[in-house]
Amino acid sequence: MSLQLEQVDLWRDGVQVLRSVSLQILPGEIHAVLGANGAGKSSVLQVLAGDLEPANGKVSLQAQALAQYDATRLARQRAVLEQASMMDFDFSVRDLLGLGRLPHALADTPTEHAAAVAWALAQCDLEPLAARPVTHLSGGQQQRAHIARVLAQLYPLHAGTPRYVLLDEPTAGLDLRHALSLLQRLRVLAAQGLGVLWISHDINLAARFADTVTLLADGEVIAQGAPDTALNADSLARCYGLPLTPIDNGKQRLWVPEAIDSE
Amino acid sequence: MVLGLCIGPVPATLNDLLAAIGITDAPGREYARTALLELRLPRVLLAAMTGATLGVCGAAIQGLFRNPLAEPGLIGVSAGAALGAVLVLVIMPAAMPGLLVPIAACFGAGATVWLVLRIARRAGRTHVATALLAGVAINAIAGASIGVLTYIADDSALRSLTFWLFGSLGRADWPMLMVAAPALLLPTLLLPRYAPALNAWLLGEDAARHLGVPTERVKRHVPLLVTLGVGAAVAATGVIGFVGLVVPHLVRTLTGPDHRHVLPASAVAGAVLLVLADATARGVATPAEVPVGLLTALLGGPFFLWLLLRRRA
């Protein structure tokens, strides 16, 4: 029971961007993917989302090949937060969240639709903004609205088969408080059975909130496992191409980069 | 509709109208009856259908480009259609009416949509600014080509040319309406079915696919229907600009941006607007008439500028 890649090779424009990548998103787990720019993080997400067909290897959801899923059925079980979400039309925040219910459009009664939207608004503390046009919000507020839209797509989390969410840098544009509040919320949702793929640039947030981390470098998995073991000076140096030093503050081990030789 | 029927060189009263449909008697006013049934009714129907089609197509194109400022005229589709029609008119004047002109207009519209989408698409994304610039270029090329064709054209072709360029409902009669109606009605009735898909499409192509929308189908069918609608509209009436821009905008201020409301409401509002515009075009300078395309451009141009200014603020 998972959303997973098995030994996936992917080429883009003649360049191999993923080399025998395997990873598994389990229901109830937050799985963070870390890596430098161009390491293949977004490619992993796109293959898991079904956007790209790998040349070799398997992509499966609940032990069934992803390609066999009908688009609407897939959309009811997994939602994707794209790297840059857009909306140039004056939908209210509430109506934007309503767009996330599209895969349920035939099944939803008006009451269920409203319940899903209300639930998603609450997840991202968006109630005060519900009636505002998205186009009038700040970048960070828009990001939260799109995260809520993606969550609305998966409501209710406990019904039937497990739900998965793929988040491409969800904390981008969020201030410290909202970033933390989002991650704490994701922990709560994971406890309710949601499987989370989280593409991140923040090693320390990943160490604190993820159950599993995968480190990518040059399209290859260089470390995978619990943050405590997978994140070490050696793997991080290979991943980011610069030395990082751990600092223990008594509660958590923080990774701090050393200065880059400017020659 | 009633207003559209009653205004014109032959004044008609409400009573004439009722007489024409056999409700009352209006002795001695048979000429009014003829004017109503043979000239004005098809004309008003054509105005309503063309307006509805342009309204829906405008709303759909704005959705497809994810930009409320796109319009079939602005991205050159109408000009492409006009060029197609004019080309046939000038080169093969003998083959003139019938089906060839509408087909050429649709072909011109289709070629333009394809070209604009092709140019504006980079790395899987449609760049609206590029599309609008491509539209400017295509408008210029089509305009110049039409200009060249007017030099080659003989007198009778020249008269129809003027008609294409300014847009007019003056050629409406029953046989023409029979040919144009299906091509105008099909997009008007089918495009609203794509409303939920277009709503999701506004989030971006990837996001729409992740919501289960068959994006390849949307990308093929919506431009195809718009092409058919705009091509047929241009074939029947020439270039009537800005209806596709102004109508969805006005509608959105009333209904919000949800395509499930915007598409059907744009059809209704487009029909009303063009019937009124045509009535005005006939009414202001009786017995002469202002080409309705000039009128919509005169009103629509400033409206577009106002939109630009408002968006900047």
Coordinates of C-alpha atoms in Angstrom, one line a residue:
Chain A
M1 CA 0.0 0.0 0.0
S2 CA 1.9 3.0 -1.2
L3 CA 2.7 5.4 -4.1
Q4 CA 6.1 4.3 -5.3
L5 CA 8.9 4.4 -7.9
E6 CA 10.9 1.3 -8.5
Q7 CA 14.3 1.7 -10.3
V8 CA 13.1 4.5 -12.5
D9 CA 15.2 5.9 -15.3
L10 CA 14.0 9.1 -17.0
W11 CA 15.4 11.0 -19.9
R12 CA 14.6 14.5 -20.8
D13 CA 15.7 16.1 -24.1
G14 CA 18.4 13.4 -24.4
V15 CA 19.8 13.8 -20.9
Q16 CA 19.3 11.3 -18.2
V17 CA 17.7 13.1 -15.3
L18 CA 16.8 10.1 -13.1
R19 CA 19.0 7.0 -12.6
S20 CA 17.4 4.0 -11.1
V21 CA 15.5 5.9 -8.5
S22 CA 13.4 4.0 -6.1
L23 CA 11.3 5.6 -3.4
Q24 CA 8.1 4.8 -1.5
I25 CA 5.5 7.2 -0.1
L26 CA 3.6 5.3 2.7
P27 CA 0.2 6.4 4.0
G28 CA 0.7 8.2 7.2
E29 CA 4.2 9.3 6.3
I30 CA 5.9 12.5 5.3
H31 CA 8.6 11.7 2.8
A32 CA 11.0 14.6 2.0
V33 CA 13.1 14.8 -1.1
L34 CA 16.2 17.0 -0.9
G35 CA 18.7 17.9 -3.5
A36 CA 20.5 20.7 -5.3
N37 CA 19.0 22.5 -8.2
G38 CA 18.7 20.2 -11.2
A39 CA 19.2 17.1 -9.0
G40 CA 15.9 15.6 -10.2
K41 CA 13.5 16.5 -7.4
S42 CA 10.8 17.9 -9.7
S43 CA 11.3 15.0 -12.1
V44 CA 10.6 12.6 -9.3
L45 CA 7.4 14.5 -8.5
Q46 CA 6.3 14.6 -12.2
V47 CA 6.8 10.9 -12.6
L48 CA 4.9 10.2 -9.4
A49 CA 2.1 12.5 -10.7
G50 CA 1.9 10.7 -13.9
D51 CA 3.1 13.6 -16.0
L52 CA 6.2 11.9 -17.3
E53 CA 6.6 8.3 -18.4
P54 CA 9.9 6.8 -17.3
A55 CA 12.0 4.9 -19.8
N56 CA 12.6 2.1 -17.4
G57 CA 11.2 1.1 -14.0
K58 CA 7.8 1.0 -12.4
V59 CA 5.4 3.7 -11.0
S60 CA 2.6 2.3 -9.0
L61 CA -0.2 3.4 -6.7
Q62 CA -1.7 0.8 -4.4
A63 CA 0.2 -1.9 -6.2
Q64 CA -1.4 -0.9 -9.5
A65 CA 0.5 0.7 -12.4
L66 CA -0.2 4.4 -12.4
A67 CA -0.8 4.4 -16.2
Q68 CA -3.7 2.1 -15.6
Y69 CA -5.6 4.7 -13.6
D70 CA -8.4 6.7 -15.2
A71 CA -7.6 10.4 -14.8
T72 CA -10.5 11.2 -12.5
R73 CA -10.0 8.1 -10.3
L74 CA -6.4 9.1 -9.9
A75 CA -7.3 12.7 -9.1
R76 CA -9.5 11.5 -6.2
Q77 CA -6.6 9.7 -4.6
R78 CA -3.7 12.0 -5.2
A79 CA -3.3 15.7 -5.4
V80 CA -0.4 17.8 -6.6
L81 CA 0.8 21.2 -5.6
E82 CA 2.7 22.5 -8.7
Q83 CA 5.8 24.6 -8.3
A84 CA 4.1 27.8 -9.6
S85 CA 0.4 27.8 -9.2
M86 CA -1.5 30.4 -11.2
M87 CA -4.8 32.2 -11.3
D88 CA -5.4 35.5 -13.1
F89 CA -9.1 35.4 -12.7
D90 CA -11.0 36.9 -9.8
F91 CA -12.1 33.7 -8.1
S92 CA -12.7 34.1 -4.4
V93 CA -10.5 31.9 -2.1
R94 CA -13.6 29.8 -1.4
D95 CA -14.3 29.3 -5.1
L96 CA -10.7 28.5 -5.8
L97 CA -10.8 25.7 -3.2
G98 CA -14.0 24.6 -4.9
L99 CA -12.0 24.0 -8.1
G100 CA -10.2 21.3 -6.2
R101 CA -13.4 19.4 -6.0
L102 CA -13.6 18.9 -9.8
P103 CA -12.8 15.1 -9.6
H104 CA -15.7 14.8 -7.2
A105 CA -18.1 17.0 -9.2
L106 CA -20.4 14.2 -10.1
A107 CA -20.5 12.6 -6.6
D108 CA -20.6 15.7 -4.4
T109 CA -23.9 17.0 -3.1
P110 CA -23.9 20.7 -2.4
T111 CA -23.5 19.9 1.4
E112 CA -20.5 17.7 0.8
H113 CA -18.9 20.3 -1.5
A114 CA -19.4 22.9 1.2
A115 CA -18.0 20.6 3.9
A116 CA -14.9 19.8 1.8
V117 CA -14.2 23.5 1.2
A118 CA -14.8 24.5 4.8
W119 CA -12.5 21.7 6.0
A120 CA -9.7 22.8 3.6
L121 CA -10.2 26.5 4.5
A122 CA -9.7 25.5 8.2
Q123 CA -6.5 23.5 7.4
C124 CA -4.7 26.5 6.1
D125 CA -6.4 29.1 8.5
L126 CA -8.0 30.8 5.5
E127 CA -11.4 31.5 6.9
P128 CA -10.8 35.2 7.3
L129 CA -9.8 35.4 3.6
A130 CA -12.5 33.1 2.2
A131 CA -14.5 35.8 0.4
R132 CA -11.5 37.7 -0.9
P133 CA -10.5 37.4 -4.6
V134 CA -7.3 35.4 -4.9
T135 CA -5.8 38.0 -7.3
H136 CA -5.9 40.5 -4.4
L137 CA -3.9 38.3 -2.0
S138 CA -0.1 38.5 -1.3
G139 CA 2.1 35.8 -2.8
G140 CA 2.2 33.9 0.5
Q141 CA -1.5 34.0 0.9
Q142 CA -2.0 32.8 -2.6
Q143 CA 0.3 29.9 -1.9
R144 CA -1.7 28.9 1.1
A145 CA -4.9 29.1 -0.9
H146 CA -3.5 26.7 -3.5
I147 CA -2.3 24.3 -0.8
A148 CA -5.8 24.4 0.6
R149 CA -7.2 23.8 -2.9
V150 CA -5.0 20.7 -3.2
L151 CA -6.1 19.4 0.2
A152 CA -9.8 20.0 -0.7
Q153 CA -9.2 17.6 -3.6
L154 CA -8.5 14.8 -1.1
Y155 CA -11.3 15.3 1.4
P156 CA -12.3 13.2 3.3
L157 CA -8.9 11.6 4.1
H158 CA -10.2 8.6 5.9
A159 CA -12.7 7.4 3.2
G160 CA -11.7 4.3 1.3
T161 CA -8.3 4.0 -0.2
P162 CA -5.3 6.1 1.2
R163 CA -4.8 9.6 -0.1
Y164 CA -1.5 11.0 -1.3
V165 CA -0.4 14.6 -1.8
L166 CA 2.7 15.7 -3.7
L167 CA 4.0 19.1 -2.7
D168 CA 6.6 20.9 -4.7
E169 CA 8.2 23.4 -2.3
P170 CA 5.0 24.1 -0.4
T171 CA 6.8 26.5 2.0
A172 CA 8.1 28.7 -0.8
G173 CA 6.9 32.3 -0.2
L174 CA 5.5 31.4 3.3
D175 CA 6.7 33.4 6.3
L176 CA 8.3 31.4 9.2
R177 CA 5.1 31.2 11.2
H178 CA 3.0 30.0 8.3
A179 CA 5.6 27.5 7.1
L180 CA 5.8 26.0 10.5
S181 CA 2.1 25.9 10.9
L182 CA 1.7 24.2 7.5
L183 CA 4.2 21.5 8.4
Q184 CA 2.6 20.9 11.8
R185 CA -0.7 20.6 10.0
L186 CA 0.8 18.1 7.5
R187 CA 2.0 16.0 10.5
V188 CA -1.6 16.0 11.8
L189 CA -3.0 15.0 8.4
A190 CA -0.3 12.3 8.1
A191 CA -1.5 10.9 11.4
Q192 CA -4.9 10.6 9.8
G193 CA -3.4 8.5 7.1
L194 CA -2.3 11.0 4.4
G195 CA 0.9 10.1 2.5
V196 CA 3.0 13.2 1.8
L197 CA 5.8 13.8 -0.7
W198 CA 7.5 17.0 0.2
I199 CA 10.1 18.6 -2.1
S200 CA 12.1 20.9 0.0
H201 CA 15.2 23.0 0.1
D202 CA 15.4 23.2 3.8
I203 CA 17.5 20.4 5.4
N204 CA 16.6 21.4 9.0
L205 CA 12.8 21.6 8.4
A206 CA 13.0 18.2 6.6
A207 CA 15.0 16.7 9.5
R208 CA 12.4 18.0 12.0
F209 CA 9.2 17.1 10.2
A210 CA 9.9 14.2 7.7
D211 CA 9.7 10.5 8.6
T212 CA 11.8 9.6 5.6
V213 CA 14.2 11.7 3.5
T214 CA 15.6 10.9 0.1
L215 CA 18.8 12.8 -1.0
L216 CA 19.2 13.2 -4.7
A217 CA 22.4 14.2 -6.6
D218 CA 22.6 14.1 -10.3
G219 CA 19.4 12.1 -10.7
E220 CA 20.7 9.4 -8.3
V221 CA 19.6 8.5 -4.8
I222 CA 22.6 9.0 -2.5
A223 CA 20.9 8.5 0.8
Q224 CA 17.5 7.4 1.9
G225 CA 16.0 6.6 5.3
A226 CA 15.1 8.3 8.6
P227 CA 16.5 11.8 8.8
D228 CA 18.9 10.9 11.7
T229 CA 20.7 8.4 9.6
A230 CA 20.3 9.6 6.1
L231 CA 21.4 13.2 6.8
N232 CA 25.0 13.1 7.7
A233 CA 28.1 15.2 6.8
D234 CA 29.1 12.9 4.1
S235 CA 25.7 12.5 2.3
L236 CA 24.9 16.2 2.6
A237 CA 28.3 17.2 1.2
R238 CA 27.7 14.9 -1.8
C239 CA 24.2 16.2 -2.2
Y240 CA 24.9 19.9 -2.1
G241 CA 28.6 19.9 -3.2
L242 CA 29.7 21.9 -0.2
P243 CA 30.6 21.0 3.4
L244 CA 28.0 21.3 6.1
T245 CA 28.6 21.2 9.8
P246 CA 26.1 19.9 12.4
I247 CA 25.3 22.2 15.4
D248 CA 23.5 20.7 18.3
N249 CA 21.3 23.1 20.1
G250 CA 20.1 20.6 22.7
K251 CA 16.8 19.9 21.0
Q252 CA 17.8 19.3 17.4
R253 CA 20.8 18.9 15.3
L254 CA 21.0 21.8 12.8
W255 CA 23.0 21.7 9.6
V256 CA 24.9 24.8 8.7
P257 CA 26.8 25.3 5.4
E258 CA 30.4 26.5 5.6
A259 CA 31.5 29.3 3.4
I260 CA 32.1 28.5 -0.3
D261 CA 35.7 28.9 -1.5
S262 CA 35.5 31.9 -3.7
E263 CA 39.1 31.3 -5.0
Chain B
M1 CA -35.4 41.6 -30.4
V2 CA -38.6 43.7 -30.7
L3 CA -36.5 46.9 -30.8
G4 CA -34.2 45.3 -33.4
L5 CA -37.1 44.4 -35.6
C6 CA -38.8 47.8 -35.4
I7 CA -35.9 50.1 -36.1
G8 CA -34.8 50.7 -39.7
P9 CA -35.4 52.6 -43.0
V10 CA -39.0 51.3 -43.1
P11 CA -40.4 52.2 -39.7
A12 CA -42.5 49.5 -38.2
T13 CA -44.8 49.7 -35.2
L14 CA -45.4 47.2 -32.5
N15 CA -48.8 46.6 -34.2
D16 CA -47.1 45.8 -37.6
L17 CA -45.0 43.2 -35.7
L18 CA -48.0 41.6 -34.1
A19 CA -49.8 41.6 -37.6
A20 CA -46.8 39.9 -39.2
I21 CA -47.1 37.0 -36.8
G22 CA -50.8 37.0 -37.4
I23 CA -52.0 38.2 -34.0
T24 CA -53.6 41.5 -35.1
D25 CA -54.5 43.1 -38.4
A26 CA -52.7 46.0 -40.0
P27 CA -54.4 46.7 -43.3
G28 CA -52.5 48.8 -45.8
R29 CA -49.1 48.1 -44.2
E30 CA -48.1 44.9 -46.2
Y31 CA -44.8 46.5 -47.1
A32 CA -44.1 46.7 -43.3
R33 CA -44.9 43.0 -43.1
T34 CA -42.5 42.2 -46.0
A35 CA -39.8 44.3 -44.4
L36 CA -40.2 42.5 -41.1
L37 CA -40.3 38.9 -42.3
E38 CA -38.0 39.0 -45.3
L39 CA -35.4 41.5 -44.3
R40 CA -35.4 42.3 -40.6
L41 CA -36.3 39.0 -39.0
P42 CA -33.4 37.1 -40.5
R43 CA -31.2 40.0 -39.8
V44 CA -32.1 40.1 -36.2
L45 CA -31.7 36.4 -35.9
L46 CA -28.3 36.5 -37.5
A47 CA -27.3 39.3 -35.1
A48 CA -28.4 37.3 -32.1
M49 CA -26.6 34.1 -33.2
T50 CA -23.5 35.9 -34.3
G51 CA -23.4 37.9 -31.0
A52 CA -23.9 34.8 -29.0
T53 CA -21.2 33.0 -30.8
L54 CA -18.7 35.8 -30.5
G55 CA -19.5 36.2 -26.8
V56 CA -19.0 32.5 -26.0
C57 CA -15.9 32.2 -28.2
G58 CA -14.4 35.3 -26.6
A59 CA -15.0 33.9 -23.1
A60 CA -13.6 30.5 -24.2
I61 CA -10.5 32.1 -25.7
Q62 CA -9.9 34.1 -22.6
G63 CA -10.1 30.9 -20.6
L64 CA -7.8 29.0 -22.9
F65 CA -5.2 31.8 -22.8
R66 CA -5.8 32.2 -19.0
N67 CA -6.1 35.9 -19.6
P68 CA -9.1 38.1 -19.5
L69 CA -7.7 40.4 -22.2
A70 CA -7.5 37.8 -25.0
E71 CA -10.0 38.1 -27.8
P72 CA -10.5 36.4 -31.2
G73 CA -9.9 39.8 -32.9
L74 CA -6.9 40.8 -30.8
I75 CA -5.0 37.5 -31.5
G76 CA -5.7 37.9 -35.2
V77 CA -8.3 35.1 -35.6
S78 CA -10.9 37.3 -37.1
A79 CA -8.4 38.9 -39.4
G80 CA -7.2 35.5 -40.5
A81 CA -10.8 34.5 -41.2
A82 CA -11.4 37.7 -43.1
L83 CA -8.3 37.1 -45.2
G84 CA -9.5 33.6 -46.0
A85 CA -12.8 34.9 -47.1
V86 CA -11.5 37.9 -49.1
L87 CA -8.9 35.7 -50.8
V88 CA -11.7 33.5 -52.2
L89 CA -13.8 36.5 -53.1
V90 CA -11.1 38.2 -55.2
I91 CA -9.4 35.2 -56.7
M92 CA -12.5 33.2 -57.5
P93 CA -15.3 35.8 -57.7
A94 CA -17.3 33.4 -59.9
A95 CA -17.4 30.8 -57.1
M96 CA -18.6 33.5 -54.8
P97 CA -21.3 32.7 -52.4
G98 CA -22.3 29.3 -51.2
L99 CA -20.1 27.3 -49.0
L100 CA -16.6 28.2 -50.3
V101 CA -16.4 31.6 -48.5
P102 CA -17.4 30.2 -45.1
I103 CA -15.0 27.3 -45.5
A104 CA -12.2 29.7 -46.5
A105 CA -13.1 31.9 -43.4
C106 CA -13.0 28.9 -41.1
F107 CA -9.7 27.8 -42.6
G108 CA -8.2 31.2 -42.2
A109 CA -9.4 31.3 -38.5
G110 CA -8.1 27.8 -37.9
A111 CA -4.7 28.5 -39.4
T112 CA -4.4 31.7 -37.2
V113 CA -5.4 29.9 -34.0
W114 CA -2.9 27.1 -34.8
L115 CA -0.2 29.6 -35.6
V116 CA -0.7 31.8 -32.5
L117 CA -0.8 28.8 -30.1
R118 CA 2.2 27.4 -31.8
I119 CA 4.2 30.6 -31.5
A120 CA 3.1 31.4 -28.0
R121 CA 3.7 27.9 -26.6
R122 CA 7.1 27.4 -25.1
A123 CA 8.1 24.5 -22.7
G124 CA 4.5 23.5 -22.4
R125 CA 3.2 26.9 -21.4
T126 CA 1.2 29.4 -23.4
H127 CA 2.7 32.9 -23.1
V128 CA -0.2 35.3 -23.4
A129 CA 2.0 38.3 -24.1
T130 CA 3.6 36.4 -27.0
A131 CA 0.2 35.4 -28.3
L132 CA -1.0 39.0 -28.3
L133 CA 2.1 40.2 -30.0
A134 CA 1.8 37.4 -32.6
G135 CA -1.8 38.6 -33.0
V136 CA -0.6 42.1 -33.7
A137 CA 1.7 40.7 -36.4
I138 CA -0.9 38.5 -37.9
N139 CA -3.4 41.4 -37.9
A140 CA -0.9 43.5 -39.7
I141 CA 0.0 40.8 -42.2
A142 CA -3.7 39.9 -42.9
G143 CA -4.6 43.6 -43.1
A144 CA -1.8 44.3 -45.6
S145 CA -2.7 41.2 -47.6
I146 CA -6.3 42.3 -47.7
G147 CA -5.1 45.8 -48.8
V148 CA -3.1 44.2 -51.7
L149 CA -6.2 42.2 -52.7
T150 CA -8.3 45.3 -52.9
Y151 CA -5.9 46.6 -55.6
I152 CA -6.5 43.4 -57.7
A153 CA -10.2 43.3 -57.0
D154 CA -12.8 44.5 -59.5
D155 CA -15.7 46.7 -58.5
S156 CA -18.2 44.1 -57.4
A157 CA -15.6 42.3 -55.4
L158 CA -14.5 45.6 -53.9
R159 CA -18.0 46.2 -52.6
S160 CA -18.1 42.9 -50.8
L161 CA -14.6 43.5 -49.5
T162 CA -15.7 46.6 -47.7
F163 CA -18.4 44.5 -46.2
W164 CA -15.8 42.1 -44.8
L165 CA -13.6 44.8 -43.4
F166 CA -16.1 46.7 -41.5
G167 CA -18.5 44.0 -40.5
S168 CA -22.2 44.3 -41.3
L169 CA -25.3 42.3 -40.9
G170 CA -26.7 43.7 -44.1
R171 CA -26.4 40.5 -46.1
A172 CA -28.7 38.5 -43.9
D173 CA -31.5 36.6 -45.6
W174 CA -33.1 33.3 -45.0
P175 CA -30.9 31.1 -47.3
M176 CA -27.7 32.5 -45.8
L177 CA -29.1 32.1 -42.3
M178 CA -29.7 28.4 -43.0
V179 CA -26.1 27.9 -43.9
A180 CA -24.6 30.0 -41.1
A181 CA -26.9 28.9 -38.3
P182 CA -25.5 25.4 -37.7
A183 CA -21.9 26.6 -37.7
L184 CA -22.8 29.5 -35.3
L185 CA -25.0 27.4 -33.0
L186 CA -22.7 24.4 -32.6
P187 CA -19.9 26.2 -30.7
T188 CA -22.5 28.2 -28.8
L189 CA -24.1 25.1 -27.5
L190 CA -21.0 22.9 -27.1
L191 CA -18.5 25.3 -25.6
P192 CA -20.4 25.6 -22.3
R193 CA -19.8 21.8 -21.8
Y194 CA -16.1 22.6 -21.3
A195 CA -16.8 25.0 -18.5
P196 CA -15.5 22.9 -15.6
A197 CA -12.5 21.9 -17.6
L198 CA -11.8 25.5 -18.5
N199 CA -12.1 26.5 -14.8
A200 CA -9.4 24.0 -13.9
W201 CA -7.4 25.0 -17.0
L202 CA -7.0 28.5 -15.4
L203 CA -4.8 26.9 -12.7
G204 CA -2.4 25.9 -15.4
E205 CA -2.2 22.9 -17.7
D206 CA -0.4 20.7 -15.2
A207 CA -2.8 21.6 -12.4
A208 CA -5.8 20.8 -14.7
R209 CA -4.4 17.4 -15.6
H210 CA -3.8 16.7 -11.9
L211 CA -7.4 17.4 -11.4
G212 CA -8.3 14.7 -13.9
V213 CA -9.1 17.1 -16.8
P214 CA -8.3 15.5 -20.3
T215 CA -6.1 18.4 -21.2
E216 CA -5.2 17.2 -24.7
R217 CA -8.8 17.1 -25.6
V218 CA -9.4 20.6 -24.2
K219 CA -6.5 21.9 -26.2
R220 CA -7.8 20.4 -29.4
H221 CA -11.6 20.8 -29.1
V222 CA -11.9 24.3 -27.6
P223 CA -9.7 26.0 -30.4
L224 CA -11.6 23.9 -33.0
L225 CA -15.0 25.1 -31.8
V226 CA -13.8 28.7 -31.5
T227 CA -12.4 28.5 -35.0
L228 CA -15.7 27.2 -36.3
G229 CA -17.6 29.9 -34.5
V230 CA -15.4 32.8 -35.4
G231 CA -15.0 31.5 -39.0
A232 CA -18.7 31.2 -39.5
A233 CA -19.3 34.6 -37.8
V234 CA -16.8 36.3 -40.1
A235 CA -18.1 34.5 -43.1
A236 CA -21.6 35.7 -42.4
T237 CA -21.0 39.2 -41.2
G238 CA -17.4 40.2 -41.7
V239 CA -15.2 41.3 -38.8
I240 CA -17.2 42.5 -35.9
G241 CA -14.6 43.3 -33.3
F242 CA -14.6 43.6 -29.5
V243 CA -17.8 41.8 -28.8
G244 CA -15.8 38.8 -27.7
L245 CA -13.8 41.0 -25.4
V246 CA -16.4 43.3 -24.0
V247 CA -19.2 40.8 -23.4
P248 CA -17.4 38.2 -21.2
H249 CA -15.9 41.1 -19.2
L250 CA -19.3 42.7 -18.5
V251 CA -20.7 39.2 -17.7
R252 CA -17.9 38.4 -15.2
T253 CA -18.6 41.6 -13.2
L254 CA -22.1 40.1 -12.7
T255 CA -21.5 36.4 -12.4
G256 CA -17.9 36.1 -11.2
P257 CA -15.3 34.2 -13.2
D258 CA -16.8 30.7 -13.1
H259 CA -17.1 29.4 -16.7
R260 CA -20.2 27.5 -15.8
H261 CA -22.0 30.9 -15.6
V262 CA -19.7 33.0 -17.8
L263 CA -20.1 30.9 -21.0
P264 CA -23.9 30.7 -21.2
A265 CA -24.3 34.2 -19.9
S266 CA -21.9 35.5 -22.5
A267 CA -24.0 33.9 -25.2
V268 CA -27.1 35.7 -24.0
A269 CA -25.4 39.0 -23.5
G270 CA -23.6 38.8 -26.8
A271 CA -26.9 38.2 -28.6
V272 CA -28.5 41.1 -26.9
L273 CA -25.5 43.4 -27.4
L274 CA -25.2 42.7 -31.2
V275 CA -29.0 43.0 -31.8
L276 CA -28.9 46.4 -30.0
A277 CA -25.7 47.5 -31.8
D278 CA -27.2 46.6 -35.2
A279 CA -30.5 48.4 -34.3
T280 CA -28.4 51.4 -33.4
A281 CA -26.3 51.1 -36.6
R282 CA -29.5 51.2 -38.6
G283 CA -31.1 53.8 -36.6
V284 CA -28.6 56.6 -36.2
A285 CA -28.3 57.6 -39.9
T286 CA -31.5 56.4 -41.5
P287 CA -31.9 55.5 -44.3
A288 CA -28.1 54.9 -44.6
E289 CA -26.6 52.6 -42.1
V290 CA -23.3 52.6 -40.2
P291 CA -21.5 49.2 -40.5
V292 CA -22.0 47.6 -37.2
G293 CA -18.4 46.5 -37.0
L294 CA -17.4 50.1 -37.0
L295 CA -19.8 50.8 -34.2
T296 CA -18.5 47.9 -32.0
A297 CA -14.9 49.0 -32.6
L298 CA -15.7 52.6 -31.8
L299 CA -17.3 51.5 -28.5
G300 CA -15.0 48.5 -27.8
G301 CA -11.7 50.2 -28.4
P302 CA -12.1 52.7 -25.6
F303 CA -13.5 50.0 -23.4
F304 CA -10.4 47.9 -23.9
L305 CA -8.2 50.9 -23.1
W306 CA -10.2 51.5 -20.0
L307 CA -9.7 47.9 -18.9
L308 CA -6.0 48.2 -19.4
L309 CA -5.9 51.4 -17.3
R310 CA -8.0 49.8 -14.6
R311 CA -5.8 46.7 -14.4
R312 CA -2.8 48.9 -13.9
A313 CA -4.3 50.7 -11.0

